[in-house]
XYZ file of C-alpha atoms in Angstrom:
660
model
C 22.506 33.909 55.723
C 24.002 36.379 53.217
C 24.818 39.967 54.081
C 24.723 42.782 51.599
C 27.459 43.554 49.097
C 26.705 46.744 47.195
C 28.344 48.063 44.039
C 27.343 51.665 43.356
C 28.124 53.571 40.133
C 27.904 57.364 39.787
C 28.890 58.173 36.273
C 30.579 60.490 34.150
C 31.341 61.106 30.528
C 30.498 59.392 27.243
C 31.799 55.850 26.794
C 32.977 54.103 23.692
C 32.047 50.581 22.694
C 33.984 47.599 24.018
C 34.521 44.182 22.535
C 33.183 41.414 24.773
C 35.655 39.022 26.345
C 38.094 39.830 29.116
C 41.889 39.976 29.266
C 43.726 36.746 28.491
C 44.620 36.329 32.192
C 42.993 32.996 33.085
C 44.246 32.782 36.692
C 41.557 31.859 39.214
C 41.851 34.560 41.883
C 38.667 33.631 43.767
C 38.302 31.568 46.918
C 34.711 30.553 46.118
C 32.093 30.849 43.384
C 31.981 34.113 41.495
C 29.095 36.587 41.529
C 29.005 37.198 37.783
C 25.308 36.472 37.237
C 23.688 39.894 36.976
C 20.370 38.447 38.202
C 21.946 37.933 41.634
C 22.327 41.691 41.909
C 19.671 44.305 42.678
C 19.898 47.577 40.799
C 18.971 50.947 42.355
C 18.747 54.069 40.195
C 18.689 57.606 41.580
C 16.225 60.196 40.302
C 17.366 61.589 36.977
C 19.504 58.592 36.042
C 18.822 55.703 33.700
C 20.676 52.393 33.827
C 20.473 48.710 33.012
C 22.428 45.574 33.802
C 22.883 42.628 31.464
C 25.113 39.677 30.633
C 28.130 39.687 28.353
C 30.654 36.987 27.429
C 33.424 37.158 30.028
C 36.660 35.321 30.748
C 35.053 32.314 32.459
C 31.446 32.400 31.324
C 29.282 35.412 31.920
C 30.291 38.834 33.136
C 28.202 41.871 34.106
C 27.514 44.809 31.787
C 26.294 48.018 33.488
C 25.175 50.734 31.072
C 24.074 54.115 32.359
C 23.218 57.688 31.507
C 23.338 60.592 33.962
C 22.359 64.269 33.629
C 24.922 67.077 33.440
C 24.664 67.848 37.167
C 25.762 64.273 37.962
C 23.962 61.280 39.408
C 24.489 57.692 40.517
C 23.312 54.075 40.507
C 24.079 51.127 42.767
C 24.101 47.350 42.449
C 24.033 45.075 45.513
C 24.602 41.432 46.447
C 24.954 39.476 49.695
C 28.310 38.694 51.337
C 28.901 35.297 52.994
C 29.043 35.158 56.808
C 32.602 33.836 56.584
C 33.925 37.104 55.148
C 36.359 38.770 57.597
C 39.233 41.255 57.770
C 41.723 38.799 56.237
C 39.597 38.394 53.092
C 39.663 40.532 49.995
C 37.299 41.417 47.179
C 38.788 40.634 43.751
C 37.504 41.423 40.254
C 38.397 42.484 36.725
C 37.174 45.901 35.611
C 37.112 47.918 32.384
C 35.666 51.374 31.754
C 35.731 53.546 28.683
C 35.701 56.702 30.833
C 39.206 58.091 31.341
C 38.266 60.914 33.721
C 36.625 61.072 37.158
C 37.176 58.826 40.186
C 36.361 55.299 41.241
C 35.445 54.759 44.921
C 35.774 51.350 46.595
C 33.864 51.202 49.878
C 33.246 48.767 52.735
C 30.117 49.488 54.797
C 29.276 47.787 58.089
C 25.903 47.089 59.685
C 25.466 50.514 61.299
C 26.558 52.439 58.215
C 30.217 53.099 59.022
C 31.723 53.614 55.567
C 35.396 53.064 54.769
C 36.601 53.915 51.276
C 39.452 54.129 48.814
C 39.376 56.670 45.949
C 41.162 55.751 42.708
C 41.390 57.667 39.407
C 39.066 55.942 36.940
C 41.658 56.503 34.213
C 43.581 53.534 35.640
C 40.879 51.219 34.239
C 40.074 52.893 30.913
C 42.862 51.659 28.637
C 42.653 47.922 29.290
C 41.253 45.331 31.646
C 42.761 45.528 35.123
C 42.591 43.098 38.018
C 41.715 44.746 41.356
C 42.204 43.342 44.874
C 41.138 45.363 47.899
C 41.117 44.679 51.655
C 39.479 46.646 54.451
C 42.970 47.729 55.570
C 43.359 49.568 52.249
C 40.556 51.976 53.163
C 39.938 54.712 55.713
C 36.816 55.992 57.471
C 34.684 58.319 55.338
C 31.274 58.803 57.014
C 28.336 57.235 58.853
C 27.920 54.843 61.753
C 30.314 55.113 64.677
C 33.710 55.425 62.893
C 34.807 51.862 63.778
C 34.311 48.889 61.477
C 32.400 46.092 63.168
C 30.891 43.465 60.857
C 30.911 43.232 57.077
C 27.664 44.252 55.423
C 28.363 45.851 52.048
C 31.089 46.492 49.555
C 30.492 49.336 47.123
C 32.090 50.441 43.901
C 31.149 54.010 42.952
C 32.011 56.167 39.965
C 31.453 59.881 40.494
C 30.716 62.388 37.760
C 28.420 63.014 34.765
C 27.697 61.541 31.321
C 26.885 58.078 30.007
C 28.692 54.865 29.216
C 29.357 51.305 30.309
C 31.395 49.559 32.979
C 32.189 45.858 32.717
C 32.847 43.654 35.757
C 34.077 40.054 35.555
C 35.214 37.320 37.943
C 34.109 39.256 41.019
C 34.001 37.546 44.395
C 35.891 36.793 47.588
C 39.609 36.681 46.827
C 41.915 33.831 47.788
C 43.987 34.230 50.962
C 47.324 34.986 49.295
C 46.296 37.809 46.954
C 48.399 40.935 46.998
C 46.439 44.165 47.380
C 46.246 46.557 44.442
C 46.799 49.463 46.865
C 49.282 50.429 49.571
C 47.730 49.735 52.962
C 46.202 52.579 54.934
C 46.144 50.698 58.247
C 49.504 49.188 59.194
C 49.310 45.358 59.352
C 52.402 45.331 61.617
C 51.042 47.921 64.035
C 50.582 45.473 66.895
C 53.958 43.733 66.676
C 56.170 43.879 69.736
C 59.946 44.098 69.734
C 62.809 46.399 68.820
C 63.374 47.501 65.256
C 62.293 49.708 62.396
C 59.156 47.777 61.398
C 57.916 47.770 64.987
C 58.801 51.419 65.588
C 60.582 50.908 68.905
C 64.140 51.701 69.991
C 65.626 50.463 73.223
C 67.650 53.639 73.772
C 67.732 57.301 72.764
C 70.573 58.340 70.475
C 72.618 61.242 71.885
C 71.304 64.692 71.041
C 73.234 66.617 68.396
C 74.585 69.656 70.332
C 74.977 71.710 67.143
C 71.175 72.024 66.871
C 71.173 74.086 70.063
C 74.115 76.082 68.678
C 72.033 76.857 65.594
C 69.260 78.367 67.754
C 71.751 80.381 69.788
C 73.453 81.799 66.724
C 70.123 82.615 65.082
C 69.217 84.675 68.128
C 72.554 86.492 68.069
C 72.825 87.383 64.377
C 69.272 87.765 63.011
C 68.530 91.268 64.327
C 70.097 94.135 66.186
C 67.868 93.375 69.182
C 69.154 89.791 69.726
C 65.800 88.904 71.256
C 63.416 87.296 68.802
C 64.587 85.102 65.947
C 63.134 84.439 62.490
C 61.393 81.140 61.831
C 63.319 80.236 58.660
C 66.383 82.484 58.462
C 64.234 85.277 57.016
C 62.568 88.462 58.335
C 59.476 86.863 59.922
C 59.416 86.404 63.700
C 56.509 84.133 64.692
C 55.308 84.209 68.289
C 54.733 80.447 68.528
C 58.111 79.549 67.047
C 59.938 81.917 69.406
C 58.016 80.492 72.350
C 59.063 76.968 71.318
C 62.670 78.135 71.173
C 62.322 79.655 74.647
C 61.114 76.257 75.894
C 64.120 74.553 74.285
C 66.396 77.076 76.002
C 64.684 76.317 79.329
C 65.346 72.607 78.841
C 69.032 73.320 78.137
C 69.248 75.820 81.040
C 70.068 78.758 78.768
C 68.342 81.144 81.178
C 69.699 84.408 79.796
C 68.530 83.468 76.292
C 65.086 82.516 77.567
C 64.831 85.914 79.232
C 65.754 87.717 76.021
C 62.659 86.213 74.358
C 60.220 86.458 77.253
C 61.455 89.941 78.220
C 60.634 91.154 74.727
C 56.974 90.204 75.175
C 56.870 91.388 78.787
C 58.158 94.803 77.651
C 55.818 94.968 74.638
C 52.919 95.884 76.916
C 52.806 99.646 76.401
C 49.286 100.898 77.121
C 50.092 104.112 75.211
C 50.740 102.275 71.952
C 48.694 103.864 69.170
C 50.207 102.037 66.184
C 47.772 99.251 65.336
C 50.412 97.120 63.601
C 53.141 97.320 66.238
C 53.905 94.022 67.982
C 52.401 95.208 71.248
C 49.828 93.715 73.617
C 47.751 96.915 73.857
C 46.252 99.321 71.354
C 45.016 102.806 72.270
C 42.642 104.809 70.076
C 40.558 107.865 71.041
C 41.780 107.537 74.614
C 40.472 103.991 74.941
C 43.019 101.276 75.790
C 42.282 97.726 74.696
C 44.163 94.530 75.520
C 44.372 92.755 72.176
C 47.297 90.343 72.494
C 50.344 89.746 70.327
C 50.363 89.225 66.581
C 51.185 85.760 65.298
C 53.982 87.238 63.191
C 55.941 90.467 62.776
C 58.962 91.732 60.844
C 62.022 90.997 62.956
C 63.693 94.309 62.066
C 60.748 96.719 62.275
C 58.687 94.707 64.820
C 55.611 95.550 62.736
C 52.856 93.211 61.550
C 50.772 93.618 58.401
C 47.081 94.070 57.733
C 46.729 90.355 56.996
C 47.982 89.063 60.346
C 45.994 87.716 63.311
C 46.462 87.946 67.046
C 45.610 84.287 67.747
C 44.682 83.122 71.217
C 46.637 79.872 70.764
C 49.919 81.772 70.483
C 49.085 83.751 73.623
C 48.357 80.516 75.485
C 51.733 79.057 74.454
C 53.479 82.243 75.618
C 51.796 81.922 79.006
C 52.819 78.239 79.145
C 56.453 79.218 78.488
C 56.301 81.758 81.323
C 55.016 79.074 83.692
C 57.782 76.712 82.552
C 60.295 79.444 83.390
C 58.659 79.975 86.784
C 58.827 76.267 87.621
C 62.410 75.871 86.425
C 63.863 78.920 88.134
C 61.391 79.463 90.996
C 60.922 83.028 89.778
C 57.934 85.362 89.499
C 59.691 87.476 86.839
C 56.775 87.126 84.391
C 53.807 87.234 86.753
C 52.431 90.419 85.175
C 52.712 89.036 81.636
C 50.971 85.851 82.761
C 48.181 87.887 84.366
C 47.417 90.061 81.331
C 47.412 87.055 78.985
C 45.204 85.033 81.326
C 42.736 87.903 81.699
C 42.591 88.345 77.923
C 41.915 84.652 77.339
C 39.154 84.642 79.956
C 37.599 87.714 78.302
C 37.362 85.654 75.103
C 35.621 82.723 76.851
C 32.094 81.762 75.768
C 29.816 78.979 77.039
C 28.831 76.311 74.521
C 26.701 73.304 75.451
C 27.930 71.716 78.661
C 31.368 73.243 78.148
C 32.839 76.355 76.600
C 35.737 77.635 74.540
C 38.114 80.554 74.096
C 37.313 82.524 70.951
C 39.915 83.234 68.296
C 41.001 86.837 68.999
C 41.627 89.794 66.671
C 41.869 88.916 62.973
C 43.217 90.324 59.708
C 45.152 93.289 61.057
C 42.532 93.917 63.778
C 39.808 94.474 61.184
C 37.418 92.212 63.125
C 37.239 90.139 66.303
C 36.954 86.322 66.413
C 35.820 83.718 63.950
C 32.366 82.192 64.154
C 33.442 78.886 65.666
C 35.819 77.577 68.307
C 39.315 76.416 67.351
C 40.124 73.000 68.920
C 43.924 73.235 68.603
C 44.066 76.655 70.241
C 41.701 75.538 72.987
C 43.996 72.646 73.912
C 46.668 75.313 74.445
C 44.230 77.469 76.444
C 43.217 74.498 78.598
C 46.854 74.007 79.599
C 47.520 77.719 80.099
C 44.501 78.196 82.369
C 45.189 74.949 84.228
C 48.730 76.123 85.008
C 47.252 79.386 86.346
C 44.859 77.548 88.657
C 41.798 78.491 86.567
C 40.418 74.968 86.922
C 36.760 75.838 86.314
C 37.321 77.320 82.867
C 39.942 74.695 82.027
C 37.461 71.910 82.768
C 34.747 73.613 80.698
C 37.175 73.808 77.765
C 38.032 70.123 78.165
C 34.322 69.212 78.064
C 33.889 71.283 74.906
C 36.921 69.670 73.288
C 35.628 66.188 74.031
C 32.258 67.121 72.522
C 33.884 68.568 69.407
C 36.471 65.873 68.774
C 34.620 62.689 69.748
C 34.133 60.300 66.820
C 36.043 62.624 64.499
C 38.588 60.682 62.427
C 41.123 62.285 60.147
C 42.011 65.173 62.474
C 45.250 67.158 62.214
C 48.085 65.310 63.938
C 48.488 67.763 66.825
C 44.884 67.193 67.937
C 46.034 63.699 68.922
C 49.538 64.453 70.215
C 48.732 67.676 72.075
C 45.616 66.220 73.675
C 47.749 63.386 75.033
C 50.404 65.792 76.319
C 47.706 68.015 77.862
C 45.318 65.458 79.364
C 47.703 62.676 80.332
C 47.746 58.901 80.263
C 43.999 58.418 79.914
C 44.331 59.784 76.368
C 47.439 57.914 75.210
C 45.299 55.611 73.051
C 44.697 58.612 70.764
C 48.271 58.309 69.491
C 47.431 55.006 67.816
C 44.953 56.698 65.471
C 47.608 58.527 63.405
C 50.496 56.221 64.287
C 48.825 53.075 62.928
C 47.690 54.821 59.736
C 49.873 55.134 56.630
C 47.953 58.256 55.625
C 49.769 59.989 58.513
C 52.860 57.821 58.989
C 55.279 57.826 56.066
C 58.477 55.980 55.175
C 60.831 58.018 52.976
C 64.387 57.374 51.866
C 66.785 60.006 53.228
C 70.456 59.825 52.219
C 70.063 56.192 51.227
C 68.240 55.096 54.415
C 64.558 54.513 55.102
C 63.279 57.039 57.648
C 59.854 57.119 59.295
C 57.950 60.237 60.319
C 54.478 61.759 60.606
C 52.668 64.142 58.284
C 50.435 66.918 59.628
C 47.138 65.407 58.421
C 45.969 62.184 56.722
C 46.665 62.167 53.003
C 47.546 59.020 51.064
C 48.899 61.060 48.162
C 51.442 63.035 50.214
C 54.901 61.590 50.841
C 56.340 64.075 53.310
C 57.128 64.610 57.002
C 55.937 67.383 59.269
C 59.061 67.506 61.406
C 57.424 69.366 64.317
C 54.784 66.632 64.532
C 57.350 63.837 64.558
C 58.908 65.644 67.530
C 55.755 66.000 69.564
C 54.519 62.453 68.976
C 57.904 61.392 70.392
C 57.292 63.588 73.450
C 53.761 62.225 73.869
C 54.865 58.575 73.679
C 57.656 59.194 76.167
C 55.313 61.003 78.533
C 52.423 58.591 78.776
C 52.715 55.715 76.356
C 55.533 53.593 75.051
C 58.931 55.042 75.934
C 60.676 52.838 73.363
C 58.392 54.173 70.640
C 59.093 57.718 71.790
C 62.813 57.014 71.529
C 62.257 55.666 67.998
C 60.740 58.887 66.673
C 63.318 61.056 68.436
C 65.999 58.969 66.751
C 64.300 59.276 63.354
C 64.711 63.055 63.618
C 68.496 62.564 63.617
C 68.253 61.611 59.923
C 66.630 64.952 59.057
C 69.456 67.176 60.342
C 71.167 69.397 57.769
C 74.352 71.443 58.018
C 73.980 75.238 58.278
C 76.812 77.751 58.153
C 75.904 80.794 60.273
C 78.606 83.429 59.907
C 81.851 81.526 60.356
C 80.278 78.786 62.459
C 79.099 75.341 61.403
C 75.790 74.386 62.996
C 73.085 71.767 62.452
C 69.369 72.363 61.964
C 66.130 70.660 60.947
C 63.897 72.071 58.164
C 60.141 72.397 58.629
C 59.377 69.517 56.236
C 61.390 66.922 54.364
C 60.225 68.075 50.929
C 57.780 70.497 49.314
C 54.797 68.172 48.782
C 51.471 68.550 50.521
C 51.208 72.312 50.146
C 54.592 73.115 51.678
C 56.109 74.719 48.593
C 57.125 77.726 50.755
C 59.566 75.629 52.801
C 63.261 76.205 52.049
C 64.704 72.717 52.399
C 68.220 74.123 52.751
C 67.392 76.175 55.843
C 66.534 75.252 59.394
C 63.211 76.012 61.056
C 63.376 77.062 64.692
C 60.251 75.262 65.954
C 61.412 71.986 64.344
C 64.789 72.385 66.051
C 63.030 73.137 69.346
C 60.824 70.029 69.151
C 63.942 67.990 68.386
C 65.532 69.232 71.613
C 62.346 68.619 73.616
C 62.051 65.063 72.226
C 65.708 64.303 72.953
C 65.260 65.728 76.464
C 62.059 63.741 77.176
C 60.241 66.967 78.012
C 56.528 67.728 78.151
C 56.031 71.511 77.869
C 52.371 71.243 78.808
C 53.077 69.788 82.251
C 56.149 71.922 82.914
C 58.230 68.973 84.021
C 60.796 66.494 82.756
C 58.652 63.391 82.677
C 61.644 61.031 82.545
C 62.157 61.829 86.239
C 58.524 61.058 87.057
C 58.907 57.557 85.645
C 61.861 56.534 87.799
C 59.582 54.741 90.267
C 58.314 52.453 87.508
C 61.548 52.151 85.501
C 61.837 48.538 86.695
C 58.562 47.741 84.916
C 59.915 48.964 81.599
C 63.325 47.314 81.967
C 62.286 43.961 83.376
C 58.751 43.202 82.245
C 55.926 45.103 80.610
C 53.139 46.314 82.860
C 50.552 44.417 80.801
C 50.464 40.942 79.296
C 47.364 39.840 77.366
C 46.661 36.181 76.486
C 45.104 34.830 74.386
C 45.275 37.558 71.754
C 43.254 37.400 69.513
C 40.432 36.031 71.686
C 36.827 35.027 71.110
C 35.421 34.258 74.592
C 37.756 35.288 77.433
C 41.234 36.749 77.718
C 43.490 37.147 80.754
C 45.200 40.461 81.443
C 48.238 40.108 83.711
C 49.794 43.207 85.245
C 52.990 43.583 87.206
C 53.531 46.370 89.771
C 56.824 46.962 91.644
C 55.085 47.963 94.869
C 51.577 48.189 96.269
C 49.922 50.892 94.206
C 46.765 52.110 92.523
C 46.149 50.634 89.072
C 43.520 51.287 86.421
C 42.883 49.070 83.392
C 40.535 50.277 80.640
C 39.439 49.206 77.166
C 39.160 51.613 74.204
C 37.921 51.068 70.668
C 39.733 52.082 67.485
C 38.033 55.502 67.485
C 39.308 56.241 71.001
C 36.017 55.742 72.887
C 36.162 54.036 76.292
C 34.454 50.630 76.116
C 34.897 49.427 79.698
C 36.892 49.927 82.897
C 38.082 46.520 84.070
C 39.766 47.502 87.305
C 40.389 50.700 89.278
C 41.839 50.147 92.749
C 44.975 49.490 94.822
C 46.811 46.250 94.106
C 49.557 44.455 95.958
C 53.148 44.102 94.765
C 53.873 41.487 92.127
C 51.929 39.949 89.282
C 48.135 40.143 89.336
C 45.596 39.065 86.744
C 41.994 39.639 85.725
C 39.803 37.976 83.109
C 37.765 39.932 80.558
C 34.885 38.333 78.679
C 34.686 40.900 75.892
C 31.752 42.836 77.334
C 31.270 46.604 77.466
C 29.856 48.808 80.247
C 26.350 47.525 79.485
C 27.387 43.880 79.775
C 26.922 43.511 76.027
C 29.424 41.670 73.855
C 31.601 44.041 71.860
C 31.680 43.855 68.082
C 34.569 41.942 66.494
C 37.538 44.166 65.763
C 40.683 45.825 67.120
C 40.635 47.346 70.641
C 43.228 48.684 73.097
C 43.898 47.631 76.693
C 45.322 50.572 78.665
C 46.927 50.081 82.075
C 48.051 52.954 84.339
C 50.007 53.005 87.606
C 52.128 55.636 89.369
C 52.435 57.993 86.418
C 53.142 55.271 83.849
C 50.656 54.166 81.196
C 51.002 51.287 78.770
C 48.661 50.381 75.933
C 48.356 46.985 74.236
C 46.255 46.212 71.124
C 43.876 43.279 71.355
C 41.777 41.645 68.646
C 38.299 40.279 69.406
C 36.982 37.719 66.911
C 33.785 35.713 66.706
């Protein structure tokens, strides 16, 4: 049987003539017969387009000539052929290509049986000056649309050209590439993602490097010298005091037991609750007009000297939730009700913004654009993760659970999310969600390797973008916290240690301190970042990562893992063999004492496939066998999955490959 290989062309501008006959490269790159006979291919033409396929004299016999003409609004055509059953994730597609169009984009796409489409976009100009040889693997692509977001079995491969105009594309020596071909593109999915062991390539460190104490000194000095009030501090040594960034600094001060400094920040917000305030731009929780008092919340940002916002600023519910979370952290650390009233007014405001949606509900945005209007038209997932935690810490379990249901509805089967929608969900919801960390951490569109001071350093960017070579230093901090909390402690140590390479020296007054900028460079839309200045939230996340602290659960999670430390130091909780497997695999799990254990299977998109065990087990090594079936007793599709085991506050995840 042959499955479908599709090559789709959506064209562009006028093309010039091309002499027949390919490049002088006579290397045989193919593992089997080529697919150069145009009669093997079926041609589909969209309405408004005209196209034809024919034979031309290629490098080794015939090649394929595709001529087309599209209207000014753009159009497309496609050409399809069957793929052999033997094609799998280790195989490539290889071909020569030449186009006389120097503008627009080429798209290379793998499509599976249910329509899940994974693609790579390349500038077509790369193939317009001369013949080029192209090799592409599935791992060079990322999910684009359709199906269920996970790649299951090979069905089609597509080549698309997007744009307008007319011209010709020539294809020669196309087919399944030999096993040793080097890809034409940097991988999107990390081929070493499942390797065990200590070291840079495997992203695991056996120990945490000591925290640099001068980073804390930087935060302390910034609080002391940035304004006459010595309460709030600017985000980037400027005049802008952001609520979120000050809250993060308060959390760092809590971790380091700088109680008086925490109180300077939280007292500012507790005191900025004047019900008589009639200045709409003052950083104050209330606004009174015509004798009517409204609770509106705090602005995201204000001038540190005047404490005034501008007409462009929002009062975002996510910032209010983080402020409440910081108050609850203070309460838990110091057993104090000092901020009970501030917690109450924030909680009541968030609940007043709640709206039902489907089976769940969400907290609406809050006042926008200098209080010119209230809310945006949709719910904000990131802010609602914060609100879930804030309400949960206040005992508002009903609304917290409704928000969690809404979040799961909104974020299910949604690849390519901002990084914090994976890391913060894990920190908020616990070990059952640790598999989410693999989505950005295994993907080179998020995870970057950049040379810093002559050394390779690894970090995470804020969203998936193959063209960006930059770190979001906050995100590298909170993925470290998330791994330490519920996943792989050694991997959490690794990212905390990577942050050490990003520290810069800052002279504040007469004192030498150390700080971390917001990003490593200015790419990816971060041209506003001053690379020579520290950023207070990045410094705070550094301290939290080095302290193994989860601000969402208001506890130092290193202490909660002491009962299972022997598992980490002596033997992993889970062992899986054989891996890869095709029929059955045995999952061994070791527990230090009789305890409750749960073992689950998740797919690459984070959906739960099956629960293999969920009960108390006796001390020692136990084992179960899994036959590769899901909840419905149906065989899973071939591909990468994750085995997640949880016991006594510790969760470990292992990748496993199912093959036919």
